[in-house]
CSV table of C-alpha atoms in Angstrom, one decimal:
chain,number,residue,atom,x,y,z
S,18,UNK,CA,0.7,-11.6,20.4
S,19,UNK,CA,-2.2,-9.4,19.3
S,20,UNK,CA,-2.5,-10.3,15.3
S,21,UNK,CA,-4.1,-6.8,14.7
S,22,UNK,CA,-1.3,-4.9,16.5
S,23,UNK,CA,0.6,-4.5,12.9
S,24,UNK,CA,0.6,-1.5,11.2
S,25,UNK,CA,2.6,-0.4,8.1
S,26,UNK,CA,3.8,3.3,7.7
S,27,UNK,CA,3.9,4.3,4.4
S,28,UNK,CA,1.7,3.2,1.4
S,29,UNK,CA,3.8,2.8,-1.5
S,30,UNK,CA,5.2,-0.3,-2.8
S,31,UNK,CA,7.3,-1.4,0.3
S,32,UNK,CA,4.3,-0.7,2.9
S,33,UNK,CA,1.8,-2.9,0.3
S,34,UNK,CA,4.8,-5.7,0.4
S,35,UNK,CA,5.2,-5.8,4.0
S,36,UNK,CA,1.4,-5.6,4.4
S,37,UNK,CA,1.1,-9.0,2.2
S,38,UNK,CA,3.4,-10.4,3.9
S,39,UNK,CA,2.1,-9.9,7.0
S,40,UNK,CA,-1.6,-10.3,5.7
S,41,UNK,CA,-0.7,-13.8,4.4
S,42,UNK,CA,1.0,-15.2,7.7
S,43,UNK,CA,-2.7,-14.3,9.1
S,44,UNK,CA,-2.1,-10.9,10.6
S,45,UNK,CA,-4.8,-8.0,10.3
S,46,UNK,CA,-2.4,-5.0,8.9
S,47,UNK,CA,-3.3,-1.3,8.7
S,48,UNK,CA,-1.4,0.3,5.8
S,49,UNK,CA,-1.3,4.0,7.0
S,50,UNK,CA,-0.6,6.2,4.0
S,51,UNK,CA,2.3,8.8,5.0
S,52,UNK,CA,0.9,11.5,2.2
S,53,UNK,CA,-2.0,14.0,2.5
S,54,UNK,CA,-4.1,13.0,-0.2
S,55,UNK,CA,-6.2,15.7,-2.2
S,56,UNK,CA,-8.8,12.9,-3.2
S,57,UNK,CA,-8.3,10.1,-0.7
S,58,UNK,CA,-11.5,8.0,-2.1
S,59,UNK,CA,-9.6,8.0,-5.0
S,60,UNK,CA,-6.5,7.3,-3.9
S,61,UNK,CA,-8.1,4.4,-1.9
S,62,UNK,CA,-9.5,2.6,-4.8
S,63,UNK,CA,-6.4,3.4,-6.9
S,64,UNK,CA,-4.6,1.2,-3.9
S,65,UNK,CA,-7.6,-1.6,-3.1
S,66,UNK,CA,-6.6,-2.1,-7.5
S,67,UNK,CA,-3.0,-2.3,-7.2
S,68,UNK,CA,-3.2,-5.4,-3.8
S,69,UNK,CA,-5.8,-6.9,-5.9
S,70,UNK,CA,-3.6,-6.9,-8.9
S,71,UNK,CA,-0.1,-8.3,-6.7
S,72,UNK,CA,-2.3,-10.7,-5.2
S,73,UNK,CA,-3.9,-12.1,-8.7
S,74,UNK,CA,-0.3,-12.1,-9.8
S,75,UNK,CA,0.6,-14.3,-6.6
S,76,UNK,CA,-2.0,-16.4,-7.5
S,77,UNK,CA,-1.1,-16.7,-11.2
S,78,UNK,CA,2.5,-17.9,-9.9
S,79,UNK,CA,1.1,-20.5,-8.0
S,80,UNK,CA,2.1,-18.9,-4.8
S,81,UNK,CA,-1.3,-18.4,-3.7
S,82,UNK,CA,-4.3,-21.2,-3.1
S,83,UNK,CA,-7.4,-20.3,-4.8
S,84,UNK,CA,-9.4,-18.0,-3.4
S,85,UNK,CA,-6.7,-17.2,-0.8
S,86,UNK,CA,-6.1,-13.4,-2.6
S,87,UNK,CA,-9.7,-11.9,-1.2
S,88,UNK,CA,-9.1,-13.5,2.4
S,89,UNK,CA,-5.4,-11.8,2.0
S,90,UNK,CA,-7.0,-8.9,0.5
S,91,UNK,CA,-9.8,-8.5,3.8
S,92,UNK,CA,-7.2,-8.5,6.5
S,93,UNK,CA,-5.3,-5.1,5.0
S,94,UNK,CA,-6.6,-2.0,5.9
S,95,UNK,CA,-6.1,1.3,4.8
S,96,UNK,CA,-5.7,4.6,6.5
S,97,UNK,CA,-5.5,7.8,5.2
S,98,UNK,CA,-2.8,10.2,6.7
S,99,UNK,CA,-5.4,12.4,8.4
S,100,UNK,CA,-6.8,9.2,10.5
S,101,UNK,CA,-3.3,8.3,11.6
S,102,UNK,CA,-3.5,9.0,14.5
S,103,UNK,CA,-6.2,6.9,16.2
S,104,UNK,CA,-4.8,3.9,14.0
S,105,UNK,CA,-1.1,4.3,15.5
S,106,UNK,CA,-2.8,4.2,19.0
S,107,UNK,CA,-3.0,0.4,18.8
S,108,UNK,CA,-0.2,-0.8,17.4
S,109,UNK,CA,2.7,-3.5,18.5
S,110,UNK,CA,4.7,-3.3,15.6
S,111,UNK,CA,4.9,-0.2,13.3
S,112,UNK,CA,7.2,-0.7,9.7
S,113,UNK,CA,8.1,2.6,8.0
S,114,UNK,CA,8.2,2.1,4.6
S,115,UNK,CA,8.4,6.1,3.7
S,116,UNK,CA,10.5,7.2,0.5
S,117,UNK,CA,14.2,7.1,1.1
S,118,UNK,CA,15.4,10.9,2.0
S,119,UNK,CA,16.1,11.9,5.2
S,120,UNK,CA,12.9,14.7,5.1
S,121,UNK,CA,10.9,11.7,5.1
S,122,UNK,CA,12.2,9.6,6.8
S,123,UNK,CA,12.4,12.5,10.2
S,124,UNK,CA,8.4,13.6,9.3
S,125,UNK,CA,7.4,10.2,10.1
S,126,UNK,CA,9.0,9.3,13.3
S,127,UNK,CA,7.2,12.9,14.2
S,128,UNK,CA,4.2,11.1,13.9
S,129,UNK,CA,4.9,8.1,15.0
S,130,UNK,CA,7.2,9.8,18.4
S,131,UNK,CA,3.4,11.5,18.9
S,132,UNK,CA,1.3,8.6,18.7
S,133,UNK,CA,2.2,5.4,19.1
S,134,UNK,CA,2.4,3.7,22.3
S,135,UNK,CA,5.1,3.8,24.6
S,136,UNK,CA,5.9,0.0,24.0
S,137,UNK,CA,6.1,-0.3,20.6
S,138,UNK,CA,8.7,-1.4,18.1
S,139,UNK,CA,9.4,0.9,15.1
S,140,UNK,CA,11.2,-1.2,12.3
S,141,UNK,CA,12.6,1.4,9.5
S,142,UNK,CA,12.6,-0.7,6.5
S,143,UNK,CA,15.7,1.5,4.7
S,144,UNK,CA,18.7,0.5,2.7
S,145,UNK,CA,20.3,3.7,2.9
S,146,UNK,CA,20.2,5.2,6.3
S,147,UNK,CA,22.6,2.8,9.5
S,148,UNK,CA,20.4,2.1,12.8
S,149,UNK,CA,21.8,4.9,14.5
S,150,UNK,CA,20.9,7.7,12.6
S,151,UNK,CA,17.5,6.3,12.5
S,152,UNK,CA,17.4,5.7,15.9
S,153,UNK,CA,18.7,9.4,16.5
S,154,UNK,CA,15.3,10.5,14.3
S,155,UNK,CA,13.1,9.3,17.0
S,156,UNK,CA,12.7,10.4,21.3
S,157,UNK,CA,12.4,6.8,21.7
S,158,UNK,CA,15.7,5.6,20.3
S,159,UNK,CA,15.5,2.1,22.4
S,160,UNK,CA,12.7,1.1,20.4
S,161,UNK,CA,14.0,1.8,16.8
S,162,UNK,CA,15.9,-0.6,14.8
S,163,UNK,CA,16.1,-1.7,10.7
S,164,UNK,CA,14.1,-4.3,9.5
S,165,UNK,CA,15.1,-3.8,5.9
S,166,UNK,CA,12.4,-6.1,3.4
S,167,UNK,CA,13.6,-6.6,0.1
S,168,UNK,CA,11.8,-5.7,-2.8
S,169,UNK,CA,8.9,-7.3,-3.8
S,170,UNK,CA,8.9,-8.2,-0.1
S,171,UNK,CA,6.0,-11.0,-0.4
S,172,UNK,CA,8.0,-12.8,-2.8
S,173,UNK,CA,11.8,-12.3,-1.6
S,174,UNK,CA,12.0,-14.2,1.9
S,175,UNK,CA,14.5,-12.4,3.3
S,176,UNK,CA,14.6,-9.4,6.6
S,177,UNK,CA,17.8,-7.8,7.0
S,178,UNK,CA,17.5,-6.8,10.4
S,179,UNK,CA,20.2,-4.5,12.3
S,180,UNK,CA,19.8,-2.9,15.9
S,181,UNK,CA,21.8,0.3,17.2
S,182,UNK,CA,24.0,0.2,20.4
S,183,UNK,CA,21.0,1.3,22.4
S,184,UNK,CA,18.1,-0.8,20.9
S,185,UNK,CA,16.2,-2.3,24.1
S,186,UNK,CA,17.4,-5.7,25.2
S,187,UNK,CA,14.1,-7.2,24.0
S,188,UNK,CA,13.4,-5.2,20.8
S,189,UNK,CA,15.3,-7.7,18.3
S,190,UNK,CA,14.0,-10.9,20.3
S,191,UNK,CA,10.4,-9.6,19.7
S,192,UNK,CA,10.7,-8.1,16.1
S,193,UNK,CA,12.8,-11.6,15.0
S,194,UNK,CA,10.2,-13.8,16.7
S,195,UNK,CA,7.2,-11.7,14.6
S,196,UNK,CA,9.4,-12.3,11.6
């Protein structure tokens, strides 16, 4: 498996968790931010603060070994909405972290319908909304399933994950081998 092939959808606090996560099991993440920003710089600093802050706090609880937050903190990248595009290109794995509203939720498999590639696995991380109505969201239904994360996903060890009637035959195996 390609280790930079995961991308997270959605910057707020689920796609940050998710990205830990996955930064700290040694993957290269792309956090793609789901919101046109008016001052991305900004924005972009605003986030680079808040990972360094979860990751001090990891390291505060012990959870981290020193000097472990800056290599986590190197292998997330972010991407702003306008960019999404080229960074979705690439990816094996896509988690959509977006708010929880349908309007969201429906905007983002737009994008992600458009531009990622044909053989990638999109994992809705939602509490609220069953496998088949997300599925039903997206052209390419065989490739959706929910990979709900808790909240704070780096520090609650736990994937919920649920496929729809028509979720490929090797969707799950891949996304629960990734896990």
């Amino acid at each position: 498996m390609n280790r930079s092939s995961i991308t997270a959808y959605g910057a707020g606090r689920m796609g940050r968790g998710m990205a830990i996560c996955f930064a700290y099991a040694g993957h290269k993440v792309t956090l793609i931010d789901s919101r046109a920003r008016d001052d991305v710089p900004a924005y972009e600093a605003a986030l680079d603060a808040d990972l360094h802050h979860l990751l001090a706090m990891l390291n505060n609880l012990g959870t981290l070994p020193d000097g472990a937050s800056d290599i986590l903190r190197k292998r997330i990248s972010y991407c702003p909405r306008d960019a999404a595009g080229a960074a979705l290109a690439d990816t094996q794995f896509l988690f959509e972290g977006v708010p929880e509203t349908e309007a969201a939720k429906k905007a983002a498999f737009a994008v992600l319908d458009d531009h990622l590639p044909e053989t990638a696995i999109i994992a809705s991380t939602t509490s609220s909304f069953l496998a088949d109505l997300v599925a039903s969201w997206s052209r390419f239904p065989h490739r959706v399933l929910n990979a709900h994360f808790l909240n704070p996903a780096f520090l609650v060890p736990l994937v919920e994950v649920s496929p729809h009637a028509g979720t490929g035959p090797t969707v799950t195996d891949r996304l629960v081998t990734l896990l």
